[in-house]
Amino acid sequence: VISSLTFPTAKELQQEIKKTKSMTDKPFAVNVTMLPTIRPVNYEEYFNAAIEEGVNIIETSGRSPEPYMKLLKDAKVTVMHRATRVRDIRTAERVGVDAVTIIGFEAAGHPGMEDVTSLVRIPIAVDAVK
């Protein structure tokens, strides 16, 4: 998984995707984390960079991918969403994501505000969605 916001611009992400494609013929994903930032981020540019390079798996996190679902689905992208709370999992299901990754306190990055592990979260999430 390539973390898109590691790159200051979508153009730099696009170059990293090209580099990755030159190193493997295996599928890989791009993560777009949509959290509050100091500098405004045009997430659509990052999504488009991945789509233009033929990335067909995009993982979102931080907030609902709903504003971008049409763009992603029109491009036939498989959308995964990282979530910690049942309400976020239900939202992801409602807006049409293909898969949800449940993350707990032990995860790196932004595992939510509560100190709850994946072993607790996963059964709750399974019971909460279809």
Tab-separated table of N, CA and C in Angstrom:
chain	number	residue	atom	x	y	z
A	1	VAL	N	0.851	-1.176	0.000
A	1	VAL	CA	0.000	0.000	0.000
A	1	VAL	C	0.896	1.239	0.000
A	2	ILE	N	0.657	2.099	-0.954
A	2	ILE	CA	1.383	3.370	-1.013
A	2	ILE	C	0.557	4.411	-0.272
A	3	SER	N	1.163	5.091	0.669
A	3	SER	CA	0.484	6.145	1.419
A	3	SER	C	0.581	7.448	0.631
A	4	SER	N	-0.538	7.893	0.087
A	4	SER	CA	-0.527	9.017	-0.855
A	4	SER	C	-0.011	10.318	-0.256
A	5	LEU	N	-0.378	10.598	0.982
A	5	LEU	CA	-0.020	11.903	1.535
A	5	LEU	C	1.423	11.963	2.018
A	6	THR	N	2.173	10.893	1.779
A	6	THR	CA	3.622	10.944	1.971
A	6	THR	C	4.220	11.880	0.922
A	7	PHE	N	3.478	12.081	-0.144
A	7	PHE	CA	3.939	12.881	-1.266
A	7	PHE	C	3.229	14.231	-1.253
A	8	PRO	N	3.995	15.325	-1.314
A	8	PRO	CA	3.390	16.659	-1.233
A	8	PRO	C	2.415	16.985	-2.358
A	9	THR	N	2.586	16.321	-3.512
A	9	THR	CA	1.690	16.589	-4.639
A	9	THR	C	1.221	15.278	-5.262
A	10	ALA	N	0.109	15.365	-5.952
A	10	ALA	CA	-0.417	14.196	-6.658
A	10	ALA	C	0.540	13.760	-7.764
A	11	LYS	N	1.244	14.693	-8.358
A	11	LYS	CA	2.215	14.374	-9.409
A	11	LYS	C	3.337	13.498	-8.852
A	12	GLU	N	3.782	13.800	-7.630
A	12	GLU	CA	4.828	12.979	-7.008
A	12	GLU	C	4.292	11.583	-6.663
A	13	LEU	N	3.036	11.520	-6.236
A	13	LEU	CA	2.411	10.213	-6.005
A	13	LEU	C	2.394	9.424	-7.307
A	14	GLN	N	2.025	10.081	-8.383
A	14	GLN	CA	1.960	9.420	-9.683
A	14	GLN	C	3.326	8.840	-10.066
A	15	GLN	N	4.390	9.574	-9.783
A	15	GLN	CA	5.736	9.073	-10.076
A	15	GLN	C	6.058	7.841	-9.230
A	16	GLU	N	5.639	7.846	-7.968
A	16	GLU	CA	5.877	6.692	-7.098
A	16	GLU	C	5.088	5.474	-7.568
A	17	ILE	N	3.883	5.699	-8.048
A	17	ILE	CA	3.086	4.593	-8.593
A	17	ILE	C	3.801	3.997	-9.808
A	18	LYS	N	4.306	4.849	-10.684
A	18	LYS	CA	5.047	4.362	-11.854
A	18	LYS	C	6.264	3.550	-11.413
A	19	LYS	N	6.963	4.041	-10.414
A	19	LYS	CA	8.140	3.332	-9.900
A	19	LYS	C	7.736	1.965	-9.344
A	20	THR	N	6.655	1.939	-8.581
A	20	THR	CA	6.176	0.682	-8.006
A	20	THR	C	5.789	-0.299	-9.106
A	21	LYS	N	5.088	0.194	-10.119
A	21	LYS	CA	4.689	-0.677	-11.234
A	21	LYS	C	5.897	-1.257	-11.959
A	22	SER	N	6.993	-0.509	-11.993
A	22	SER	CA	8.200	-1.012	-12.663
A	22	SER	C	8.900	-2.089	-11.832
A	23	MET	N	8.562	-2.171	-10.550
A	23	MET	CA	9.222	-3.119	-9.650
A	23	MET	C	8.424	-4.398	-9.410
A	24	THR	N	7.138	-4.394	-9.773
A	24	THR	CA	6.309	-5.574	-9.519
A	24	THR	C	5.197	-5.689	-10.544
A	25	ASP	N	4.754	-6.905	-10.761
A	25	ASP	CA	3.565	-7.117	-11.582
A	25	ASP	C	2.390	-7.527	-10.698
A	26	LYS	N	2.575	-7.451	-9.392
A	26	LYS	CA	1.529	-7.797	-8.424
A	26	LYS	C	0.645	-6.576	-8.162
A	27	PRO	N	-0.601	-6.821	-7.769
A	27	PRO	CA	-1.477	-5.686	-7.441
A	27	PRO	C	-1.004	-4.974	-6.175
A	28	PHE	N	-1.282	-3.696	-6.113
A	28	PHE	CA	-1.008	-2.910	-4.911
A	28	PHE	C	-2.073	-1.834	-4.804
A	29	ALA	N	-2.172	-1.263	-3.629
A	29	ALA	CA	-3.200	-0.252	-3.369
A	29	ALA	C	-2.549	1.088	-3.048
A	30	VAL	N	-3.367	2.117	-3.119
A	30	VAL	CA	-2.974	3.450	-2.670
A	30	VAL	C	-3.917	3.834	-1.542
A	31	ASN	N	-3.345	4.311	-0.439
A	31	ASN	CA	-4.152	4.801	0.677
A	31	ASN	C	-4.264	6.312	0.577
A	32	VAL	N	-5.483	6.816	0.732
A	32	VAL	CA	-5.711	8.252	0.815
A	32	VAL	C	-6.341	8.514	2.178
A	33	THR	N	-5.539	9.093	3.067
A	33	THR	CA	-6.005	9.412	4.415
A	33	THR	C	-6.551	10.826	4.410
A	34	MET	N	-7.810	10.962	4.786
A	34	MET	CA	-8.478	12.262	4.735
A	34	MET	C	-8.693	12.779	6.154
A	35	LEU	N	-7.628	13.323	6.723
A	35	LEU	CA	-7.681	13.897	8.063
A	35	LEU	C	-7.482	15.400	7.959
A	36	PRO	N	-7.866	16.140	8.997
A	36	PRO	CA	-7.582	17.574	8.977
A	36	PRO	C	-6.077	17.807	8.796
A	37	THR	N	-5.734	18.748	7.947
A	37	THR	CA	-4.332	19.037	7.664
A	37	THR	C	-4.057	20.528	7.785
A	38	ILE	N	-2.793	20.852	7.951
A	38	ILE	CA	-2.400	22.266	8.017
A	38	ILE	C	-2.548	22.905	6.644
A	39	ARG	N	-2.118	22.177	5.623
A	39	ARG	CA	-2.268	22.699	4.260
A	39	ARG	C	-3.468	22.021	3.610
A	40	PRO	N	-4.262	22.761	2.857
A	40	PRO	CA	-5.405	22.148	2.182
A	40	PRO	C	-4.927	21.073	1.196
A	41	VAL	N	-5.647	19.971	1.158
A	41	VAL	CA	-5.297	18.869	0.262
A	41	VAL	C	-6.435	18.668	-0.730
A	42	ASN	N	-6.092	18.618	-2.000
A	42	ASN	CA	-7.077	18.310	-3.029
A	42	ASN	C	-7.071	16.794	-3.219
A	43	TYR	N	-7.901	16.109	-2.437
A	43	TYR	CA	-7.921	14.645	-2.464
A	43	TYR	C	-8.275	14.106	-3.843
A	44	GLU	N	-9.132	14.814	-4.546
A	44	GLU	CA	-9.528	14.351	-5.876
A	44	GLU	C	-8.319	14.224	-6.802
A	45	GLU	N	-7.346	15.126	-6.668
A	45	GLU	CA	-6.133	15.026	-7.480
A	45	GLU	C	-5.372	13.736	-7.173
A	46	TYR	N	-5.322	13.362	-5.901
A	46	TYR	CA	-4.632	12.124	-5.517
A	46	TYR	C	-5.384	10.902	-6.051
A	47	PHE	N	-6.716	10.928	-5.923
A	47	PHE	CA	-7.503	9.821	-6.478
A	47	PHE	C	-7.286	9.717	-7.986
A	48	ASN	N	-7.334	10.854	-8.666
A	48	ASN	CA	-7.152	10.845	-10.120
A	48	ASN	C	-5.765	10.360	-10.528
A	49	ALA	N	-4.749	10.717	-9.767
A	49	ALA	CA	-3.390	10.250	-10.071
A	49	ALA	C	-3.337	8.726	-10.019
A	50	ALA	N	-3.946	8.152	-8.999
A	50	ALA	CA	-3.966	6.688	-8.869
A	50	ALA	C	-4.768	6.050	-10.003
A	51	ILE	N	-5.915	6.635	-10.304
A	51	ILE	CA	-6.766	6.100	-11.371
A	51	ILE	C	-6.043	6.164	-12.715
A	52	GLU	N	-5.418	7.303	-13.007
A	52	GLU	CA	-4.707	7.466	-14.279
A	52	GLU	C	-3.591	6.438	-14.444
A	53	GLU	N	-3.001	6.014	-13.339
A	53	GLU	CA	-1.920	5.023	-13.394
A	53	GLU	C	-2.432	3.589	-13.329
A	54	GLY	N	-3.745	3.427	-13.326
A	54	GLY	CA	-4.314	2.086	-13.367
A	54	GLY	C	-4.386	1.367	-12.029
A	55	VAL	N	-4.238	2.095	-10.942
A	55	VAL	CA	-4.390	1.474	-9.621
A	55	VAL	C	-5.861	1.128	-9.454
A	56	ASN	N	-6.152	-0.131	-9.162
A	56	ASN	CA	-7.566	-0.509	-9.058
A	56	ASN	C	-7.995	-0.858	-7.637
A	57	ILE	N	-7.131	-0.582	-6.654
A	57	ILE	CA	-7.508	-0.727	-5.247
A	57	ILE	C	-7.093	0.547	-4.526
A	58	ILE	N	-8.066	1.209	-3.934
A	58	ILE	CA	-7.777	2.409	-3.150
A	58	ILE	C	-8.368	2.226	-1.767
A	59	GLU	N	-7.534	2.508	-0.770
A	59	GLU	CA	-7.961	2.447	0.622
A	59	GLU	C	-8.130	3.878	1.117
A	60	THR	N	-9.265	4.143	1.734
A	60	THR	CA	-9.506	5.460	2.305
A	60	THR	C	-9.529	5.338	3.822
A	61	SER	N	-9.287	6.449	4.477
A	61	SER	CA	-9.361	6.476	5.936
A	61	SER	C	-9.504	7.916	6.392
A	62	GLY	N	-9.868	8.074	7.653
A	62	GLY	CA	-9.957	9.413	8.228
A	62	GLY	C	-11.346	10.007	8.222
A	63	ARG	N	-12.021	9.921	7.102
A	63	ARG	CA	-13.419	10.364	7.011
A	63	ARG	C	-14.098	9.606	5.884
A	64	SER	N	-15.381	9.792	5.764
A	64	SER	CA	-16.152	9.044	4.772
A	64	SER	C	-15.670	9.339	3.351
A	65	PRO	N	-15.536	8.299	2.534
A	65	PRO	CA	-15.161	8.511	1.137
A	65	PRO	C	-16.343	8.901	0.251
A	66	GLU	N	-17.497	9.116	0.845
A	66	GLU	CA	-18.720	9.365	0.071
A	66	GLU	C	-18.555	10.397	-1.043
A	67	PRO	N	-17.910	11.561	-0.801
A	67	PRO	CA	-17.812	12.546	-1.887
A	67	PRO	C	-17.043	12.055	-3.115
A	68	TYR	N	-16.276	10.986	-2.958
A	68	TYR	CA	-15.428	10.500	-4.046
A	68	TYR	C	-15.881	9.157	-4.609
A	69	MET	N	-16.943	8.595	-4.076
A	69	MET	CA	-17.360	7.254	-4.491
A	69	MET	C	-17.744	7.183	-5.964
A	70	LYS	N	-18.421	8.177	-6.491
A	70	LYS	CA	-18.794	8.145	-7.912
A	70	LYS	C	-17.536	8.110	-8.777
A	71	LEU	N	-16.585	8.975	-8.486
A	71	LEU	CA	-15.326	9.003	-9.224
A	71	LEU	C	-14.647	7.636	-9.183
A	72	LEU	N	-14.565	7.054	-7.998
A	72	LEU	CA	-13.871	5.773	-7.830
A	72	LEU	C	-14.626	4.628	-8.495
A	73	LYS	N	-15.926	4.589	-8.317
A	73	LYS	CA	-16.720	3.500	-8.895
A	73	LYS	C	-16.794	3.606	-10.419
A	74	ASP	N	-16.888	4.827	-10.945
A	74	ASP	CA	-16.876	5.001	-12.403
A	74	ASP	C	-15.566	4.484	-13.004
A	75	ALA	N	-14.485	4.544	-12.221
A	75	ALA	CA	-13.178	4.058	-12.679
A	75	ALA	C	-12.982	2.575	-12.356
A	76	LYS	N	-14.035	1.948	-11.829
A	76	LYS	CA	-13.999	0.517	-11.487
A	76	LYS	C	-12.929	0.175	-10.446
A	77	VAL	N	-12.747	1.089	-9.501
A	77	VAL	CA	-11.794	0.903	-8.410
A	77	VAL	C	-12.465	0.134	-7.278
A	78	THR	N	-11.745	-0.806	-6.690
A	78	THR	CA	-12.191	-1.461	-5.465
A	78	THR	C	-11.837	-0.526	-4.317
A	79	VAL	N	-12.839	-0.164	-3.527
A	79	VAL	CA	-12.636	0.795	-2.439
A	79	VAL	C	-12.663	0.066	-1.105
A	80	MET	N	-11.565	0.205	-0.373
A	80	MET	CA	-11.477	-0.307	0.997
A	80	MET	C	-11.466	0.904	1.923
A	81	HIS	N	-12.050	0.762	3.099
A	81	HIS	CA	-12.055	1.881	4.044
A	81	HIS	C	-11.598	1.393	5.408
A	82	ARG	N	-10.669	2.115	6.016
A	82	ARG	CA	-10.195	1.809	7.372
A	82	ARG	C	-11.105	2.523	8.365
A	83	ALA	N	-11.592	1.785	9.364
A	83	ALA	CA	-12.520	2.373	10.328
A	83	ALA	C	-12.297	1.787	11.715
A	84	THR	N	-12.704	2.548	12.718
A	84	THR	CA	-12.579	2.088	14.099
A	84	THR	C	-13.927	1.925	14.784
A	85	ARG	N	-14.907	2.708	14.370
A	85	ARG	CA	-16.194	2.720	15.071
A	85	ARG	C	-17.290	2.079	14.232
A	86	VAL	N	-18.271	1.503	14.909
A	86	VAL	CA	-19.408	0.880	14.220
A	86	VAL	C	-20.097	1.893	13.321
A	87	ARG	N	-20.302	3.102	13.785
A	87	ARG	CA	-21.000	4.088	12.942
A	87	ARG	C	-20.219	4.382	11.660
A	88	ASP	N	-18.891	4.353	11.727
A	88	ASP	CA	-18.090	4.575	10.522
A	88	ASP	C	-18.173	3.381	9.575
A	89	ILE	N	-18.236	2.187	10.149
A	89	ILE	CA	-18.375	0.973	9.344
A	89	ILE	C	-19.724	0.971	8.637
A	90	ARG	N	-20.763	1.354	9.349
A	90	ARG	CA	-22.101	1.423	8.737
A	90	ARG	C	-22.150	2.473	7.634
A	91	THR	N	-21.507	3.614	7.865
A	91	THR	CA	-21.454	4.646	6.829
A	91	THR	C	-20.730	4.125	5.597
A	92	ALA	N	-19.604	3.455	5.809
A	92	ALA	CA	-18.849	2.895	4.681
A	92	ALA	C	-19.706	1.920	3.891
A	93	GLU	N	-20.437	1.083	4.597
A	93	GLU	CA	-21.330	0.131	3.933
A	93	GLU	C	-22.413	0.875	3.150
A	94	ARG	N	-22.998	1.885	3.760
A	94	ARG	CA	-24.082	2.643	3.129
A	94	ARG	C	-23.624	3.355	1.858
A	95	VAL	N	-22.391	3.892	1.860
A	95	VAL	CA	-21.937	4.652	0.689
A	95	VAL	C	-21.346	3.763	-0.400
A	96	GLY	N	-21.231	2.448	-0.127
A	96	GLY	CA	-20.861	1.517	-1.183
A	96	GLY	C	-19.416	1.065	-1.245
A	97	VAL	N	-18.665	1.184	-0.139
A	97	VAL	CA	-17.302	0.656	-0.188
A	97	VAL	C	-17.357	-0.861	-0.348
A	98	ASP	N	-16.307	-1.424	-0.889
A	98	ASP	CA	-16.263	-2.860	-1.158
A	98	ASP	C	-15.787	-3.673	0.039
A	99	ALA	N	-14.956	-3.086	0.874
A	99	ALA	CA	-14.424	-3.792	2.042
A	99	ALA	C	-14.064	-2.778	3.116
A	100	VAL	N	-14.115	-3.236	4.349
A	100	VAL	CA	-13.741	-2.386	5.480
A	100	VAL	C	-12.625	-3.079	6.247
A	101	THR	N	-11.626	-2.319	6.609
A	101	THR	CA	-10.560	-2.809	7.473
A	101	THR	C	-10.820	-2.251	8.864
A	102	ILE	N	-11.002	-3.141	9.825
A	102	ILE	CA	-11.239	-2.715	11.202
A	102	ILE	C	-9.880	-2.525	11.862
A	103	ILE	N	-9.670	-1.360	12.450
A	103	ILE	CA	-8.404	-1.131	13.132
A	103	ILE	C	-8.650	-0.828	14.602
A	104	GLY	N	-7.766	-1.313	15.406
A	104	GLY	CA	-7.861	-1.118	16.845
A	104	GLY	C	-6.686	-0.328	17.377
A	105	PHE	N	-6.630	-0.261	18.682
A	105	PHE	CA	-5.632	0.534	19.387
A	105	PHE	C	-4.201	0.148	19.018
A	106	GLU	N	-3.989	-1.120	18.690
A	106	GLU	CA	-2.635	-1.582	18.392
A	106	GLU	C	-2.169	-1.214	16.985
A	107	ALA	N	-3.056	-0.672	16.177
A	107	ALA	CA	-2.704	-0.312	14.798
A	107	ALA	C	-1.847	0.949	14.772
A	108	ALA	N	-1.058	1.056	13.735
A	108	ALA	CA	-0.283	2.275	13.538
A	108	ALA	C	-1.180	3.336	12.913
A	109	GLY	N	-0.746	4.556	12.947
A	109	GLY	CA	-1.514	5.624	12.318
A	109	GLY	C	-2.520	6.240	13.261
A	110	HIS	N	-3.777	6.242	12.864
A	110	HIS	CA	-4.840	6.900	13.618
A	110	HIS	C	-5.891	5.870	14.008
A	111	PRO	N	-5.669	5.138	15.112
A	111	PRO	CA	-6.563	4.030	15.465
A	111	PRO	C	-7.796	4.432	16.265
A	112	GLY	N	-8.174	5.687	16.238
A	112	GLY	CA	-9.354	6.118	16.979
A	112	GLY	C	-8.977	6.653	18.352
A	113	MET	N	-9.965	7.195	19.017
A	113	MET	CA	-9.726	7.853	20.301
A	113	MET	C	-9.813	6.906	21.494
A	114	GLU	N	-10.488	5.786	21.327
A	114	GLU	CA	-10.641	4.857	22.436
A	114	GLU	C	-9.507	3.839	22.402
A	115	ASP	N	-9.114	3.365	23.557
A	115	ASP	CA	-8.058	2.348	23.644
A	115	ASP	C	-8.671	0.958	23.560
A	116	VAL	N	-9.239	0.626	22.392
A	116	VAL	CA	-9.908	-0.657	22.190
A	116	VAL	C	-9.167	-1.413	21.092
A	117	THR	N	-8.859	-2.680	21.346
A	117	THR	CA	-8.088	-3.470	20.381
A	117	THR	C	-8.972	-4.048	19.276
A	118	SER	N	-8.310	-4.520	18.235
A	118	SER	CA	-9.018	-5.156	17.118
A	118	SER	C	-9.774	-6.402	17.558
A	119	LEU	N	-9.220	-7.151	18.513
A	119	LEU	CA	-9.894	-8.368	18.984
A	119	LEU	C	-11.264	-8.064	19.579
A	120	VAL	N	-11.439	-6.867	20.094
A	120	VAL	CA	-12.740	-6.445	20.611
A	120	VAL	C	-13.580	-5.853	19.484
A	121	ARG	N	-12.972	-5.041	18.647
A	121	ARG	CA	-13.711	-4.328	17.594
A	121	ARG	C	-14.266	-5.245	16.497
A	122	ILE	N	-13.507	-6.233	16.088
A	122	ILE	CA	-13.909	-7.055	14.938
A	122	ILE	C	-15.238	-7.767	15.156
A	123	PRO	N	-15.459	-8.491	16.260
A	123	PRO	CA	-16.761	-9.148	16.430
A	123	PRO	C	-17.927	-8.155	16.491
A	124	ILE	N	-17.691	-7.014	17.086
A	124	ILE	CA	-18.735	-5.984	17.150
A	124	ILE	C	-19.056	-5.492	15.739
A	125	ALA	N	-18.027	-5.265	14.938
A	125	ALA	CA	-18.223	-4.794	13.567
A	125	ALA	C	-18.949	-5.830	12.720
A	126	VAL	N	-18.577	-7.082	12.858
A	126	VAL	CA	-19.225	-8.153	12.089
A	126	VAL	C	-20.716	-8.200	12.394
A	127	ASP	N	-21.077	-8.040	13.647
A	127	ASP	CA	-22.490	-8.050	14.035
A	127	ASP	C	-23.239	-6.813	13.550
A	128	ALA	N	-22.514	-5.733	13.255
A	128	ALA	CA	-23.153	-4.459	12.932
A	128	ALA	C	-23.477	-4.278	11.455
A	129	VAL	N	-22.855	-5.062	10.584
A	129	VAL	CA	-23.064	-4.870	9.142
A	129	VAL	C	-23.553	-6.152	8.495
A	130	LYS	N	-23.944	-6.029	7.220
A	130	LYS	CA	-24.466	-7.183	6.476
A	130	LYS	C	-23.384	-8.187	6.160
